[in-house]
XYZ file of C-alpha atoms in Angstrom:
382
model
C -0.030 -0.061 -0.179
C 2.753 2.552 0.460
C 4.805 1.488 -2.644
C 4.771 4.342 -5.377
C 3.262 3.088 -8.620
C 6.613 3.486 -10.596
C 8.258 0.870 -8.326
C 5.381 -1.124 -7.022
C 6.329 -4.208 -9.034
C 9.696 -4.368 -7.680
C 8.860 -3.626 -4.138
C 6.087 -5.925 -3.646
C 8.210 -9.073 -5.043
C 10.306 -8.482 -2.092
C 7.890 -10.484 -0.100
C 8.383 -13.287 -2.588
C 12.044 -12.982 -2.355
C 11.881 -13.272 1.500
C 9.845 -16.281 1.208
C 12.385 -18.139 -1.193
C 15.196 -17.068 1.180
C 13.280 -19.092 3.882
C 12.907 -21.941 1.276
C 16.703 -22.087 0.550
C 17.406 -21.731 4.186
C 15.167 -24.797 4.690
C 17.079 -26.794 2.013
C 20.422 -25.782 3.825
C 19.158 -26.808 6.965
C 18.649 -30.419 5.606
C 22.308 -30.535 4.638
C 23.218 -29.375 8.077
C 21.378 -31.889 9.791
C 22.022 -34.618 7.377
C 24.393 -36.682 9.511
C 22.266 -36.221 12.694
C 19.845 -38.831 14.009
C 16.020 -38.293 13.158
C 15.104 -37.206 16.791
C 17.857 -34.610 16.879
C 17.225 -33.439 13.217
C 13.563 -32.414 13.262
C 13.748 -30.539 16.654
C 16.958 -28.571 15.481
C 14.981 -27.588 12.159
C 11.829 -26.631 14.399
C 14.036 -24.545 16.624
C 15.712 -22.612 13.816
C 12.245 -21.511 13.004
C 12.144 -19.324 16.036
C 14.995 -16.947 14.910
C 13.571 -14.877 11.940
C 9.834 -14.630 13.332
C 11.303 -13.107 16.457
C 13.176 -10.613 14.372
C 9.966 -9.848 12.364
C 8.152 -9.223 15.637
C 10.808 -6.632 16.694
C 10.703 -5.177 13.106
C 6.820 -4.736 13.132
C 6.881 -3.049 16.452
C 9.446 -0.531 15.981
C 10.140 -0.125 12.267
C 7.175 -1.178 10.070
C 4.845 2.196 9.255
C 1.083 1.912 9.466
C -0.487 2.164 5.900
C -1.136 5.725 5.221
C -4.325 4.781 3.203
C -5.695 3.222 6.354
C -4.828 6.067 8.452
C -6.349 8.492 5.904
C -9.442 6.435 6.081
C -9.741 6.807 9.881
C -9.242 10.722 9.524
C -5.418 10.472 10.911
C -4.177 12.863 8.152
C -0.986 14.123 10.120
C 0.003 10.407 10.806
C -0.603 9.533 7.228
C 1.433 12.423 5.894
C 4.262 11.472 8.114
C 4.360 8.015 6.747
C 4.340 9.517 3.178
C 7.292 11.655 4.067
C 9.253 8.555 4.973
C 8.741 6.574 1.619
C 8.662 9.464 -0.878
C 11.705 11.845 -1.893
C 12.223 15.030 0.615
C 11.127 17.522 -2.026
C 7.962 15.429 -3.085
C 4.592 17.052 -2.505
C 2.983 14.332 -0.266
C -0.066 16.625 0.390
C -1.027 15.951 -3.144
C -0.560 12.245 -2.597
C -2.723 12.371 0.472
C -5.294 14.367 -1.429
C -5.516 11.650 -4.089
C -5.740 9.075 -1.394
C -8.627 10.824 0.379
C -10.240 11.262 -2.804
C -9.957 7.639 -3.769
C -11.431 6.617 -0.487
C -14.605 8.968 -0.930
C -15.204 7.537 -4.423
C -14.897 3.850 -3.255
C -17.182 4.655 -0.247
C -19.660 6.318 -2.589
C -19.710 3.503 -4.925
C -20.032 1.027 -2.031
C -23.121 2.911 -0.466
C -24.312 2.806 -4.028
C -24.752 -0.743 -4.032
C -25.285 -1.384 -0.223
C -22.978 -3.001 2.111
C -22.858 -6.517 0.090
C -20.372 -5.152 -2.240
C -18.531 -8.477 -2.023
C -21.517 -10.780 -2.095
C -23.333 -8.948 -4.861
C -20.588 -6.896 -6.524
C -21.035 -4.486 -9.347
C -19.352 -5.150 -12.785
C -16.019 -3.597 -11.749
C -15.897 -5.032 -8.231
C -16.860 -8.451 -9.685
C -13.995 -8.109 -12.390
C -11.460 -7.375 -9.593
C -12.507 -10.248 -7.685
C -12.315 -12.661 -10.395
C -8.902 -11.323 -11.364
C -7.428 -11.324 -7.880
C -8.870 -14.400 -6.571
C -8.248 -16.149 -10.011
C -4.533 -15.185 -10.159
C -4.199 -16.298 -6.507
C -5.604 -19.779 -7.404
C -3.550 -20.064 -10.423
C -0.368 -19.763 -8.636
C -0.916 -22.899 -6.778
C -3.058 -25.051 -9.367
C 0.027 -25.202 -11.585
C 1.657 -27.396 -8.808
C 4.377 -25.094 -7.390
C 4.151 -26.170 -3.778
C 3.338 -29.625 -4.435
C 6.499 -29.912 -6.543
C 8.566 -28.134 -3.983
C 7.406 -30.181 -1.156
C 8.209 -33.310 -3.057
C 11.218 -32.523 -5.019
C 13.204 -35.442 -3.283
C 10.658 -37.799 -4.307
C 10.654 -36.602 -7.992
C 14.574 -36.618 -7.982
C 14.425 -40.312 -6.446
C 11.899 -41.320 -9.476
C 14.148 -39.684 -12.009
C 17.185 -41.707 -10.767
C 18.914 -39.542 -8.260
C 19.461 -41.769 -5.219
C 22.368 -40.179 -3.333
C 21.090 -38.240 -0.369
C 23.739 -35.443 -0.296
C 23.434 -35.064 -4.148
C 19.601 -34.577 -3.576
C 20.192 -31.795 -1.057
C 22.768 -30.053 -3.053
C 20.389 -30.156 -6.040
C 17.623 -28.749 -3.985
C 19.784 -25.873 -2.793
C 20.834 -25.187 -6.359
C 17.242 -25.066 -7.526
C 16.226 -22.735 -4.601
C 19.048 -20.335 -5.421
C 18.198 -20.345 -9.032
C 14.397 -19.618 -8.308
C 15.485 -17.022 -5.778
C 17.456 -15.260 -8.476
C 14.896 -15.148 -11.171
C 12.497 -13.543 -8.566
C 14.973 -10.686 -8.271
C 14.973 -10.273 -12.037
C 11.249 -10.435 -12.152
C 10.944 -7.561 -9.677
C 12.640 -5.210 -12.144
C 10.898 -6.483 -15.316
C 7.320 -6.050 -13.734
C 7.977 -2.279 -13.636
C 9.488 -2.133 -17.200
C 7.946 -4.995 -19.253
C 4.604 -5.021 -17.589
C 2.514 -7.699 -15.655
C 0.696 -9.392 -18.582
C 3.883 -10.184 -20.737
C 5.766 -11.776 -17.701
C 2.741 -13.976 -16.727
C 2.606 -15.472 -20.556
C 6.474 -15.886 -20.421
C 6.069 -17.592 -17.109
C 3.246 -19.865 -17.851
C 4.559 -20.760 -21.241
C 8.110 -21.796 -19.931
C 6.455 -23.908 -17.156
C 4.161 -25.578 -19.822
C 6.978 -26.414 -21.963
C 9.098 -27.489 -19.088
C 6.539 -29.847 -17.798
C 5.843 -31.201 -21.151
C 9.477 -32.333 -21.520
C 9.481 -33.623 -18.035
C 6.345 -35.581 -18.873
C 8.105 -37.135 -21.851
C 11.336 -37.770 -20.050
C 9.422 -40.019 -17.405
C 7.459 -41.684 -20.174
C 10.441 -42.668 -22.190
C 14.089 -41.628 -21.199
C 13.836 -41.299 -17.393
C 17.098 -39.207 -17.519
C 18.213 -37.670 -14.305
C 19.876 -34.867 -16.152
C 16.777 -33.998 -18.315
C 14.723 -34.103 -15.153
C 17.042 -31.666 -13.350
C 17.066 -29.414 -16.145
C 13.279 -29.448 -16.626
C 12.833 -28.828 -12.887
C 15.072 -25.811 -13.056
C 13.365 -24.351 -16.068
C 9.836 -24.901 -14.304
C 11.125 -23.069 -11.273
C 12.795 -20.383 -13.074
C 9.623 -19.596 -15.140
C 7.287 -19.727 -12.202
C 9.738 -17.137 -10.502
C 9.679 -14.778 -13.373
C 6.081 -14.291 -13.331
C 3.520 -16.485 -11.501
C 5.600 -16.507 -8.205
C 5.600 -12.789 -7.423
C 2.766 -11.788 -9.639
C 0.196 -13.720 -7.716
C 0.805 -11.352 -4.633
C 1.218 -8.134 -6.916
C -1.981 -8.053 -8.828
C -4.396 -8.709 -5.893
C -2.351 -6.176 -3.864
C -2.815 -3.271 -6.368
C -6.245 -3.871 -7.852
C -8.528 -4.060 -4.830
C -9.669 -0.580 -3.850
C -9.306 0.367 0.002
C -13.015 -0.248 0.927
C -12.619 -4.001 0.121
C -8.973 -4.639 0.259
C -8.517 -6.229 3.510
C -11.540 -8.462 2.892
C -10.632 -9.385 -0.708
C -7.071 -10.034 -0.087
C -8.098 -12.288 2.860
C -10.223 -14.306 0.476
C -7.545 -14.341 -2.066
C -5.018 -15.519 0.364
C -7.457 -18.182 1.455
C -8.164 -19.562 -1.700
C -4.531 -19.652 -2.700
C -3.644 -21.607 0.420
C -6.781 -24.011 -0.031
C -5.692 -24.744 -3.537
C -1.980 -25.239 -2.326
C -3.159 -27.570 0.247
C -5.253 -29.650 -2.147
C -2.601 -29.844 -4.593
C 0.046 -30.885 -2.119
C -1.962 -33.384 -0.333
C -3.182 -35.300 -3.634
C 0.041 -34.978 -5.347
C 1.559 -38.287 -4.584
C -1.847 -40.229 -4.682
C -2.557 -38.538 -8.082
C 0.858 -39.320 -9.480
C 0.875 -42.820 -8.585
C -2.720 -43.119 -10.081
C -2.047 -41.346 -13.400
C 1.828 -42.191 -13.573
C 4.415 -39.268 -13.284
C 4.299 -38.655 -17.083
C 0.476 -38.213 -16.992
C 0.586 -36.014 -13.837
C 2.990 -33.647 -15.434
C 1.207 -33.653 -18.658
C -1.975 -32.587 -16.705
C -0.118 -29.859 -14.958
C 1.251 -28.467 -18.442
C -2.461 -28.300 -19.586
C -3.372 -26.555 -16.372
C -0.621 -23.934 -17.220
C -2.127 -23.535 -20.737
C -5.816 -22.852 -19.200
C -4.228 -20.280 -16.703
C -2.758 -18.435 -19.600
C -6.030 -18.230 -21.350
C -7.637 -16.939 -18.055
C -5.077 -14.186 -17.620
C -5.533 -13.249 -21.185
C -9.157 -12.835 -21.061
C -9.620 -11.042 -17.673
C -6.438 -9.511 -16.438
C -5.812 -6.007 -17.853
C -2.346 -4.343 -17.718
C -2.009 -2.489 -14.396
C 1.760 -1.366 -14.837
C 2.224 2.342 -13.751
C -1.205 2.889 -12.418
C -1.677 4.159 -8.910
C -3.892 2.492 -6.623
C -6.214 5.353 -6.523
C -6.692 4.966 -10.236
C -7.561 1.216 -10.052
C -11.381 1.657 -9.366
C -11.961 4.032 -12.073
C -9.921 1.765 -14.396
C -11.960 -1.264 -13.865
C -15.001 0.727 -13.958
C -14.204 1.937 -17.424
C -13.199 -1.647 -18.540
C -16.585 -3.025 -17.399
C -18.647 0.202 -17.865
C -19.830 0.091 -14.459
C -21.987 3.043 -14.189
C -22.205 3.017 -10.238
C -18.674 3.630 -9.963
C -18.342 6.228 -12.811
C -21.484 8.113 -11.825
C -20.259 8.232 -8.188
C -16.987 9.672 -9.410
C -18.723 12.224 -11.639
C -21.147 13.238 -8.858
C -18.155 13.664 -6.688
C -16.482 15.856 -9.220
C -19.453 18.019 -9.586
C -19.897 18.258 -5.816
C -16.324 19.441 -5.717
C -16.549 21.837 -8.498
C -19.700 23.472 -6.885
C -17.757 23.725 -3.414
C -14.880 25.175 -5.382
C -17.266 27.995 -7.015
C -18.684 28.388 -3.513
C -15.302 28.809 -1.983
C -14.284 31.234 -4.709
C -17.481 33.362 -4.275
C -17.128 33.393 -0.432
C -13.505 34.536 -0.842
C -14.480 37.320 -3.021
C -17.270 38.471 -0.853
C -14.848 38.500 2.162
C -12.528 40.744 0.142
C -15.437 43.187 -0.567
C -16.442 43.256 2.768
C -13.043 43.700 4.138
C -12.368 46.455 1.552
C -15.569 48.446 2.276
C -13.601 51.184 3.808
C -11.771 51.632 0.506
C -13.211 53.320 -2.321
C -14.349 50.985 -5.098
C -15.910 51.776 -8.546
C -18.996 50.021 -9.771
C -17.024 48.221 -12.399
C -14.594 46.715 -9.937
C -17.545 45.222 -7.857
C -19.264 44.205 -11.017
C -16.194 42.379 -12.171
C -15.822 40.488 -8.843
C -19.417 39.434 -9.054
C -19.017 38.241 -12.642
C -15.821 36.214 -11.549
C -18.061 34.571 -8.580
């Protein structure tokens, strides 16, 4: 919520970078405890999990700022202005940014009131499109099988012919570092190339790698080909679907529904991930590994079609502009009319303010001689 539009793609991907740093640490922990007995190893791994969350608690308490949009929605303008000064350059006009934020909150609230409190259950066309896109992208990230494949990489490597335990862990660490590197690259590309092209590159690369992997399990069963395909799959995922899943919902939901809508999107993401991971081995055994990877390749193509049909390009657009952007795409009159009415009201208030200002000047200057032409000119201006 505090990221400037020009840098939002890069900044939002930091969360995905952090997640994958944790994944690499997890793979490294496997190597660290490799020679330990089972009773010590799992306790040690759980113990290591205490460190970073403890640091995060301290950062949340003493470093992390509150969302300026939330502060503005609660009427705490001075606090919102202070947060904006922390994240924008020193000479930047944060008052203009705060004005845009408050204007957007007024528009979103007017649109919400126009359709009642059931904006999520019975959404207008614009809100419906936002929900379809945000939740659909969140589901797509998991339905392509990323968590399931990551959880069971050792099983896949074993089925591909990699039997040595240390070799498996070293391959896992290498794949994790490769995936992490591509996420860093994606963060810069989201703000230059755009969201849609990276999604298509990501899903295309994943589909191709899964097809080759499927064919490899069906015929060659080569460990080298399997490792290369997994590397291509994870790299392709990281350049688009990985960080993009969190970027799109975070930037398209307006303030009035952002908390609820993001919760639904996250919930559906985790439900899909749980279903994919919990059924991964049984489905692979029932269909064969070749059949299962072929199924995932088909799902990648379906996700690409979904994004092509429903996801508009959002690069460079401010969060305050998203509601009107989706309203224009869907011709949602409730939002467009609310915005127009608000503009008319502000225009009338502005004219009234000018009139009052000029009247005050006339009253204050009563003691000074004024010609009839001067008074008439002021009246005409008002």
